[in-house]
């Protein structure tokens, strides 16, 4: 009858390009990864364009696509996914941003876009921002990790197509928020954002937390930089669309947010940090446990992307080996469909996302085993799955779980 | 960091079907082509459907797709590309046709659709056509190569969905131009075309050039056959869309026209004729030189398509070998991404375009080398690139040049 449950392991930024220092291999090809290779030998491999061939995906749109949600329809900006990821309550129609606490000088220039990577006191600062009043709309602020936070603007006649105020570089003045289309709604949102930014400067400048930081010689968090404007509208969940009762094991806020957006339960796993220091094994064990009461578990590892963005092939190879080790025993999950893939490539030579396709392997009951010998970009490209797109994955997965409904008769 | 420039070599009509006389091989498979094969060994191969699987592309739509322009959106008819290819100035909204000078008898039957392949005097004949007057519209005529010419109708309330007057066969009367939809605009254009055709007959019949031709026993160019109705609207160029500053090295007018349409600089290369007798090596050298001040060079070879349309496998094999020889030394372009493909298959057995996919190879920095041993339809179908579409090529190419912008965050 095939598998009745599935585990999807996404290794962020896993794909790479040939690296001279690795003899023309990629970190994945060069790594010792007996567990991944065994999945390939017992499974079917292929390559996947998360969005479409050559398209460089951000992690948000890529994950949406992999979960079966067309990013051209469902992705507005990153704010909403960060909001959901930190557990903020949002409502249909909310305009949601992420923001940074930042340090400004007296002339309004940004001295540090992350306010000295402030770690403590942001809850109090966010509370103080709650004093900002803009007639006609409700404002909701929430602190995130370190210098990060979320802002939702709630009200009618609001548009989400507005620009960031973040100048992306220290030493520059913050940019005014501008409408990016010609609607009255976006113009109004931009005006509101600019008022929020101005009032935030006044409130934060004289806040005791910042007085204390300055007294200690630390950079004050005396302003905010706003970005990632987005619009929230709840879509049909994975349960409704594919019959999948999902659980998410991830460290990073964005991934939890996308998982929540598509209706998964986001599990809080101790030691899951989304950094090099994450508890790889603890996350895998939490994912295996989650299979008890979910038929779909999404397990996300961020570290390969970090190593790619650091431009460090040996670090990337090392974290791949650590992930492989962390999933030891995965072959014992005999009734489970295992899928391993990535949300995009992050070639070490580029230190950023590329549009290269990613390898994918499916292993488990019902899969047509294709004789692929290992799990890497080269072997996968000759696999029996061929070249698919991110949006193809959930239908294939649901079909292998015998959950797909028939098209016509 | 990968390649920063690319050369795209399109061998027109290169793909074929197995031929008994070649032991079941295609001309490409049977040819001695060490340079193409080396690109395959050092690159990644695949097959490409210029439009979509099984769709038989015209060369115009196929090239549009390969350059990243959806032919369903950008292709109206061939006229506009021929116009741009001969360097005619067109404006947004122009309705553009190509036409043939043809020989008509007294009963209005077409004796020769190409007016005895007239080579001289067409500039004077075109000048005489300038006397045609249709109230409310401006007419622009321009001579092309041999018996060919271009007509643009400029004015308001004009539609482009009208039929050809070319009966496609000698001995028949020219067809009236008819509207192909129910709009007033197309009806008006058809009426104008029919008036132009009538006035052209009067003007050309008594023209001294035709008097002289008749005196010499040559067929007169005493009428015109109109076809390829199209509409001109400038789209965003390759620079705007993909960051590509392009140059075109081609012989045929159509290819130059499509290149111009997408914003390339069309280079005039001595000896580039688009025929069997073209200077293959001269074109390649011009393309290499163009890489100095362009980051994208399109090099087009027409000869394989001519051999396919002639139904001559040995001729096709021979021109493939000549092209391969002409690109000798291409492996020395180490920092350049080289792409070799075709715009469509022209199987010798069919003597016309088919919908068979075409082989494609990408070779250069950053490419995931896939172990393919040679460049042909069979080997390419097993390559690491899998099966892509024409529209995928430019995003893949731009991504490998690190020019792609990221979708979301």
Short mmCIF file of N, CA, C and O in Angstrom, two decimals, chain A residues 210-314:
data_model
loop_
_atom_site.label_atom_id
_atom_site.label_comp_id
_atom_site.label_asym_id
_atom_site.label_seq_id
_atom_site.Cartn_x
_atom_site.Cartn_y
_atom_site.Cartn_z
N UNK A 210 18.09 52.91 26.38
CA UNK A 210 19.13 53.53 25.55
C UNK A 210 20.03 54.45 26.36
O UNK A 210 21.24 54.54 26.08
N UNK A 211 19.45 55.12 27.35
CA UNK A 211 20.29 55.92 28.24
C UNK A 211 21.35 55.02 28.89
O UNK A 211 22.53 55.36 28.94
N UNK A 212 20.88 53.84 29.34
CA UNK A 212 21.78 52.91 30.00
C UNK A 212 22.84 52.38 29.03
O UNK A 212 24.02 52.25 29.37
N UNK A 213 22.41 52.09 27.79
CA UNK A 213 23.37 51.59 26.80
C UNK A 213 24.45 52.64 26.52
O UNK A 213 25.64 52.31 26.47
N UNK A 214 24.02 53.87 26.36
CA UNK A 214 24.99 54.93 26.08
C UNK A 214 25.96 55.09 27.26
O UNK A 214 27.16 55.26 27.06
N UNK A 215 25.42 55.01 28.49
CA UNK A 215 26.26 55.14 29.69
C UNK A 215 27.33 54.05 29.72
O UNK A 215 28.44 54.26 30.19
N UNK A 216 26.97 52.88 29.18
CA UNK A 216 27.92 51.76 29.15
C UNK A 216 28.83 51.80 27.91
O UNK A 216 29.61 50.88 27.67
N UNK A 217 28.64 52.85 27.08
CA UNK A 217 29.45 52.94 25.85
C UNK A 217 28.93 52.06 24.73
O UNK A 217 29.63 51.80 23.75
N UNK A 218 27.69 51.56 24.87
CA UNK A 218 27.11 50.73 23.80
C UNK A 218 26.30 51.60 22.84
O UNK A 218 25.82 52.68 23.21
N UNK A 219 26.12 51.10 21.65
CA UNK A 219 25.33 51.83 20.65
C UNK A 219 23.86 51.79 21.07
O UNK A 219 23.35 50.73 21.45
N UNK A 220 23.15 52.92 20.98
CA UNK A 220 21.74 52.93 21.34
C UNK A 220 20.87 52.35 20.22
O UNK A 220 21.23 52.42 19.06
N UNK A 221 19.75 51.75 20.61
CA UNK A 221 18.75 51.29 19.63
C UNK A 221 17.70 52.40 19.52
O UNK A 221 16.57 52.26 19.95
N UNK A 222 18.16 53.53 18.91
CA UNK A 222 17.33 54.73 18.97
C UNK A 222 16.52 55.01 17.70
O UNK A 222 16.11 56.13 17.44
N UNK A 223 16.32 53.98 16.90
CA UNK A 223 15.49 54.15 15.71
C UNK A 223 15.18 52.79 15.11
O UNK A 223 15.72 51.76 15.57
N UNK A 224 14.29 52.78 14.12
CA UNK A 224 13.97 51.51 13.46
C UNK A 224 14.09 51.65 11.94
O UNK A 224 13.85 52.72 11.38
N UNK A 225 14.49 50.55 11.32
CA UNK A 225 14.57 50.45 9.85
C UNK A 225 13.55 49.41 9.41
O UNK A 225 13.54 48.29 9.92
N UNK A 226 12.72 49.81 8.48
CA UNK A 226 11.56 48.98 8.13
C UNK A 226 11.73 48.35 6.76
O UNK A 226 12.20 49.00 5.83
N UNK A 227 11.39 47.06 6.64
CA UNK A 227 11.53 46.39 5.34
C UNK A 227 10.60 45.18 5.23
O UNK A 227 9.95 44.78 6.20
N UNK A 228 10.56 44.61 4.01
CA UNK A 228 9.83 43.35 3.81
C UNK A 228 8.32 43.50 3.86
O UNK A 228 7.62 42.61 4.34
N UNK A 229 7.81 44.64 3.35
CA UNK A 229 6.36 44.87 3.38
C UNK A 229 5.60 43.68 2.76
O UNK A 229 6.00 43.16 1.73
N UNK A 230 4.54 43.29 3.40
CA UNK A 230 3.80 42.12 2.93
C UNK A 230 2.35 42.23 3.38
O UNK A 230 2.01 43.05 4.23
N UNK A 231 1.55 41.39 2.81
CA UNK A 231 0.11 41.43 3.03
C UNK A 231 -0.31 40.05 3.50
O UNK A 231 0.14 39.05 2.97
N UNK A 232 -1.15 40.00 4.52
CA UNK A 232 -1.54 38.69 5.02
C UNK A 232 -2.95 38.30 4.58
O UNK A 232 -3.91 39.03 4.80
N UNK A 233 -3.02 37.16 3.96
CA UNK A 233 -4.32 36.55 3.68
C UNK A 233 -4.14 35.05 3.85
O UNK A 233 -3.28 34.46 3.21
N UNK A 234 -4.95 34.48 4.70
CA UNK A 234 -4.83 33.05 4.97
C UNK A 234 -5.23 32.26 3.73
O UNK A 234 -6.27 32.54 3.12
N UNK A 235 -4.40 31.30 3.35
CA UNK A 235 -4.76 30.44 2.23
C UNK A 235 -5.23 29.09 2.75
O UNK A 235 -5.21 28.84 3.96
N UNK A 236 -5.62 28.20 1.85
CA UNK A 236 -5.97 26.85 2.28
C UNK A 236 -4.71 26.12 2.75
O UNK A 236 -3.65 26.28 2.15
N UNK A 237 -4.81 25.38 3.83
CA UNK A 237 -3.65 24.73 4.41
C UNK A 237 -3.28 23.43 3.70
O UNK A 237 -3.99 22.95 2.81
N UNK A 238 -2.14 22.86 4.08
CA UNK A 238 -1.67 21.59 3.51
C UNK A 238 -2.67 20.47 3.74
O UNK A 238 -2.80 19.55 2.92
N UNK A 239 -3.38 20.54 4.86
CA UNK A 239 -4.39 19.51 5.16
C UNK A 239 -5.49 19.54 4.12
O UNK A 239 -5.87 18.51 3.55
N UNK A 240 -5.99 20.74 3.87
CA UNK A 240 -7.08 20.91 2.91
C UNK A 240 -6.61 20.59 1.49
O UNK A 240 -7.33 19.95 0.72
N UNK A 241 -5.39 21.01 1.16
CA UNK A 241 -4.94 20.87 -0.22
C UNK A 241 -4.41 19.48 -0.53
O UNK A 241 -4.60 18.95 -1.63
N UNK A 242 -3.66 18.88 0.43
CA UNK A 242 -3.00 17.60 0.13
C UNK A 242 -3.30 16.51 1.16
O UNK A 242 -2.74 15.43 1.07
N UNK A 243 -4.13 16.81 2.14
CA UNK A 243 -4.39 15.82 3.19
C UNK A 243 -3.23 15.63 4.15
O UNK A 243 -3.13 14.60 4.81
N UNK A 244 -2.35 16.63 4.21
CA UNK A 244 -1.15 16.49 5.04
C UNK A 244 -1.32 17.22 6.37
O UNK A 244 -1.57 18.42 6.40
N UNK A 245 -1.17 16.47 7.45
CA UNK A 245 -1.17 17.05 8.79
C UNK A 245 0.30 17.25 9.15
O UNK A 245 1.01 16.29 9.45
N UNK A 246 0.75 18.50 9.07
CA UNK A 246 2.18 18.76 9.08
C UNK A 246 2.73 19.26 10.39
O UNK A 246 2.05 19.91 11.18
N UNK A 247 4.01 18.92 10.62
CA UNK A 247 4.77 19.46 11.74
C UNK A 247 6.07 20.02 11.20
O UNK A 247 6.62 19.48 10.23
N UNK A 248 6.55 21.08 11.82
CA UNK A 248 7.77 21.74 11.39
C UNK A 248 8.82 21.69 12.49
O UNK A 248 8.54 22.05 13.63
N UNK A 249 10.03 21.24 12.13
CA UNK A 249 11.17 21.31 13.05
C UNK A 249 12.22 22.18 12.36
O UNK A 249 12.84 21.76 11.37
N UNK A 250 12.36 23.41 12.84
CA UNK A 250 13.29 24.36 12.23
C UNK A 250 13.79 25.31 13.29
O UNK A 250 13.15 25.48 14.34
N UNK A 251 14.95 25.94 13.01
CA UNK A 251 15.47 26.92 13.94
C UNK A 251 15.10 28.34 13.54
O UNK A 251 14.65 29.13 14.34
N UNK A 252 15.26 28.65 12.25
CA UNK A 252 15.08 30.01 11.77
C UNK A 252 13.61 30.44 11.75
O UNK A 252 12.72 29.64 11.45
N UNK A 253 13.40 31.70 12.06
CA UNK A 253 12.05 32.25 12.13
C UNK A 253 11.31 32.15 10.80
O UNK A 253 10.13 31.79 10.75
N UNK A 254 12.01 32.50 9.72
CA UNK A 254 11.37 32.50 8.41
C UNK A 254 10.75 31.14 8.08
O UNK A 254 9.63 31.05 7.59
N UNK A 255 11.50 30.07 8.37
CA UNK A 255 11.06 28.72 7.99
C UNK A 255 9.86 28.29 8.83
O UNK A 255 8.91 27.69 8.33
N UNK A 256 9.93 28.66 10.11
CA UNK A 256 8.77 28.40 10.96
C UNK A 256 7.56 29.18 10.45
O UNK A 256 6.43 28.68 10.46
N UNK A 257 7.81 30.41 10.02
CA UNK A 257 6.71 31.26 9.55
C UNK A 257 6.05 30.70 8.30
O UNK A 257 4.82 30.67 8.19
N UNK A 258 6.89 30.25 7.34
CA UNK A 258 6.30 29.68 6.12
C UNK A 258 5.53 28.41 6.48
O UNK A 258 4.43 28.16 5.96
N UNK A 259 6.10 27.60 7.38
CA UNK A 259 5.43 26.36 7.79
C UNK A 259 4.07 26.67 8.42
O UNK A 259 3.06 26.01 8.12
N UNK A 260 4.04 27.70 9.25
CA UNK A 260 2.78 28.09 9.88
C UNK A 260 1.78 28.59 8.83
O UNK A 260 0.60 28.27 8.87
N UNK A 261 2.30 29.37 7.88
CA UNK A 261 1.47 29.92 6.81
C UNK A 261 0.73 28.82 6.06
O UNK A 261 -0.44 28.97 5.70
N UNK A 262 1.42 27.68 5.84
CA UNK A 262 0.78 26.59 5.09
C UNK A 262 0.08 25.61 6.04
O UNK A 262 -0.36 24.53 5.61
N UNK A 263 -0.04 25.98 7.30
CA UNK A 263 -0.90 25.22 8.21
C UNK A 263 -0.21 24.13 9.01
O UNK A 263 -0.89 23.25 9.57
N UNK A 264 1.12 24.14 9.08
CA UNK A 264 1.81 23.12 9.90
C UNK A 264 1.80 23.53 11.36
O UNK A 264 1.74 24.72 11.69
N UNK A 265 1.95 22.53 12.21
CA UNK A 265 2.24 22.80 13.61
C UNK A 265 3.74 23.05 13.74
O UNK A 265 4.55 22.24 13.28
N UNK A 266 4.10 24.17 14.34
CA UNK A 266 5.52 24.49 14.51
C UNK A 266 5.95 24.02 15.88
O UNK A 266 5.48 24.51 16.90
N UNK A 267 6.84 23.02 15.89
CA UNK A 267 7.30 22.46 17.16
C UNK A 267 8.47 23.28 17.70
O UNK A 267 9.33 23.73 16.93
N UNK A 268 8.46 23.48 19.01
CA UNK A 268 9.61 24.16 19.62
C UNK A 268 10.58 23.09 20.08
O UNK A 268 10.24 22.26 20.93
N UNK A 269 11.75 23.06 19.47
CA UNK A 269 12.73 22.02 19.78
C UNK A 269 13.93 22.66 20.44
O UNK A 269 14.53 23.58 19.88
N UNK A 270 14.24 22.18 21.62
CA UNK A 270 15.37 22.74 22.38
C UNK A 270 16.65 22.54 21.58
O UNK A 270 16.92 21.48 21.04
N UNK A 271 17.45 23.59 21.47
CA UNK A 271 18.74 23.48 20.77
C UNK A 271 18.63 23.68 19.27
O UNK A 271 19.63 23.67 18.58
N UNK A 272 17.42 23.86 18.75
CA UNK A 272 17.26 24.13 17.31
C UNK A 272 17.41 25.63 17.11
O UNK A 272 16.49 26.39 17.41
N UNK A 273 18.57 26.05 16.62
CA UNK A 273 18.88 27.49 16.59
C UNK A 273 18.96 28.05 15.18
O UNK A 273 18.97 29.26 14.99
N UNK A 274 19.05 27.15 14.18
CA UNK A 274 19.25 27.67 12.83
C UNK A 274 20.65 28.23 12.62
O UNK A 274 20.88 29.03 11.73
N UNK A 275 21.60 27.79 13.44
CA UNK A 275 22.99 28.25 13.30
C UNK A 275 23.90 27.02 13.18
O UNK A 275 23.45 25.88 13.26
N UNK A 276 25.23 27.29 13.04
CA UNK A 276 26.19 26.18 13.02
C UNK A 276 26.09 25.34 14.29
O UNK A 276 26.34 24.15 14.30
N UNK A 277 25.75 26.01 15.40
CA UNK A 277 25.76 25.33 16.69
C UNK A 277 24.48 24.61 17.04
O UNK A 277 24.28 24.17 18.17
N UNK A 278 23.60 24.47 16.07
CA UNK A 278 22.30 23.85 16.33
C UNK A 278 22.48 22.39 16.75
O UNK A 278 23.52 21.77 16.49
N UNK A 279 21.47 21.83 17.37
CA UNK A 279 21.50 20.43 17.78
C UNK A 279 20.91 19.58 16.64
O UNK A 279 19.73 19.27 16.63
N UNK A 280 21.78 19.21 15.69
CA UNK A 280 21.32 18.49 14.50
C UNK A 280 20.58 17.21 14.88
O UNK A 280 19.49 16.92 14.38
N UNK A 281 21.19 16.44 15.79
CA UNK A 281 20.60 15.16 16.16
C UNK A 281 19.27 15.35 16.91
O UNK A 281 18.30 14.63 16.68
N UNK A 282 19.26 16.37 17.78
CA UNK A 282 18.04 16.65 18.53
C UNK A 282 16.88 17.00 17.59
O UNK A 282 15.74 16.58 17.81
N UNK A 283 17.20 17.73 16.52
CA UNK A 283 16.15 18.10 15.57
C UNK A 283 15.63 16.86 14.84
O UNK A 283 14.43 16.69 14.65
N UNK A 284 16.57 15.99 14.42
CA UNK A 284 16.14 14.77 13.72
C UNK A 284 15.26 13.90 14.63
O UNK A 284 14.22 13.39 14.21
N UNK A 285 15.69 13.77 15.88
CA UNK A 285 14.90 12.95 16.81
C UNK A 285 13.52 13.56 17.05
O UNK A 285 12.52 12.84 17.11
N UNK A 286 13.47 14.88 17.13
CA UNK A 286 12.16 15.55 17.29
C UNK A 286 11.29 15.31 16.07
O UNK A 286 10.06 15.11 16.17
N UNK A 287 11.92 15.30 14.88
CA UNK A 287 11.16 15.07 13.65
C UNK A 287 10.60 13.64 13.62
O UNK A 287 9.45 13.41 13.23
N UNK A 288 11.44 12.67 14.02
CA UNK A 288 10.98 11.27 14.04
C UNK A 288 9.81 11.12 15.01
O UNK A 288 8.80 10.48 14.71
N UNK A 289 9.94 11.77 16.16
CA UNK A 289 8.87 11.70 17.16
C UNK A 289 7.58 12.32 16.63
O UNK A 289 6.48 11.80 16.85
N UNK A 290 7.73 13.43 15.88
CA UNK A 290 6.55 14.13 15.36
C UNK A 290 5.77 13.26 14.37
O UNK A 290 4.58 13.50 14.14
N UNK A 291 6.45 12.25 13.78
CA UNK A 291 5.76 11.36 12.84
C UNK A 291 4.67 10.55 13.55
O UNK A 291 3.78 10.01 12.89
N UNK A 292 4.76 10.48 14.89
CA UNK A 292 3.74 9.71 15.62
C UNK A 292 2.35 10.30 15.41
O UNK A 292 1.39 9.57 15.23
N UNK A 293 2.25 11.64 15.44
CA UNK A 293 0.91 12.23 15.31
C UNK A 293 0.79 13.24 14.17
O UNK A 293 -0.04 14.13 14.18
N UNK A 294 1.68 13.10 13.18
CA UNK A 294 1.55 13.89 11.95
C UNK A 294 1.88 12.95 10.79
O UNK A 294 2.69 12.05 10.95
N UNK A 295 1.28 13.20 9.62
CA UNK A 295 1.67 12.37 8.48
C UNK A 295 2.66 13.08 7.56
O UNK A 295 3.04 12.57 6.51
N UNK A 296 3.09 14.28 7.99
CA UNK A 296 4.09 15.02 7.20
C UNK A 296 4.94 15.85 8.15
O UNK A 296 4.42 16.67 8.92
N UNK A 297 6.24 15.60 8.12
CA UNK A 297 7.14 16.36 8.98
C UNK A 297 8.20 17.05 8.11
O UNK A 297 8.84 16.41 7.27
N UNK A 298 8.31 18.34 8.30
CA UNK A 298 9.29 19.16 7.59
C UNK A 298 10.44 19.45 8.55
O UNK A 298 10.26 20.03 9.61
N UNK A 299 11.64 19.00 8.15
CA UNK A 299 12.83 19.17 8.99
C UNK A 299 13.81 20.05 8.23
O UNK A 299 14.24 19.71 7.13
N UNK A 300 14.13 21.20 8.81
CA UNK A 300 14.95 22.19 8.11
C UNK A 300 16.30 22.36 8.78
O UNK A 300 16.39 22.56 9.99
N UNK A 301 17.38 22.27 7.97
CA UNK A 301 18.74 22.53 8.45
C UNK A 301 19.30 23.75 7.72
O UNK A 301 19.42 23.74 6.49
N UNK A 302 19.65 24.76 8.46
CA UNK A 302 20.09 26.03 7.87
C UNK A 302 21.59 26.06 7.54
O UNK A 302 22.03 26.84 6.68
N UNK A 303 22.37 25.22 8.23
CA UNK A 303 23.83 25.40 8.23
C UNK A 303 24.51 25.38 6.83
O UNK A 303 25.43 26.17 6.60
N UNK A 304 24.09 24.52 5.88
CA UNK A 304 24.79 24.55 4.58
C UNK A 304 24.70 25.92 3.90
O UNK A 304 25.66 26.37 3.27
N UNK A 305 23.57 26.59 4.07
CA UNK A 305 23.41 27.93 3.49
C UNK A 305 24.36 28.93 4.16
O UNK A 305 24.96 29.76 3.48
N UNK A 306 24.48 28.83 5.47
CA UNK A 306 25.40 29.73 6.18
C UNK A 306 26.82 29.56 5.67
O UNK A 306 27.53 30.54 5.41
N UNK A 307 27.24 28.30 5.49
CA UNK A 307 28.61 28.03 5.01
C UNK A 307 28.78 28.52 3.58
O UNK A 307 29.83 29.06 3.21
N UNK A 308 27.73 28.36 2.77
CA UNK A 308 27.77 28.88 1.39
C UNK A 308 27.90 30.39 1.40
O UNK A 308 28.69 30.97 0.66
N UNK A 309 27.12 31.06 2.26
CA UNK A 309 27.18 32.52 2.30
C UNK A 309 28.50 33.00 2.90
O UNK A 309 28.95 34.10 2.60
N UNK A 310 29.12 32.15 3.73
CA UNK A 310 30.46 32.48 4.23
C UNK A 310 31.54 32.18 3.19
O UNK A 310 32.71 32.48 3.40
N UNK A 311 31.15 31.54 2.09
CA UNK A 311 32.13 31.22 1.04
C UNK A 311 33.14 30.18 1.47
O UNK A 311 34.28 30.20 1.02
N UNK A 312 32.72 29.24 2.31
CA UNK A 312 33.65 28.30 2.94
C UNK A 312 33.30 26.86 2.57
O UNK A 312 32.52 26.19 3.25
N UNK A 313 33.91 26.34 1.49
CA UNK A 313 33.56 24.99 1.01
C UNK A 313 33.82 23.90 2.05
O UNK A 313 33.04 22.95 2.14
N UNK A 314 34.90 24.03 2.81
CA UNK A 314 35.22 22.97 3.78
C UNK A 314 34.23 22.99 4.94
O UNK A 314 33.83 21.95 5.46
#
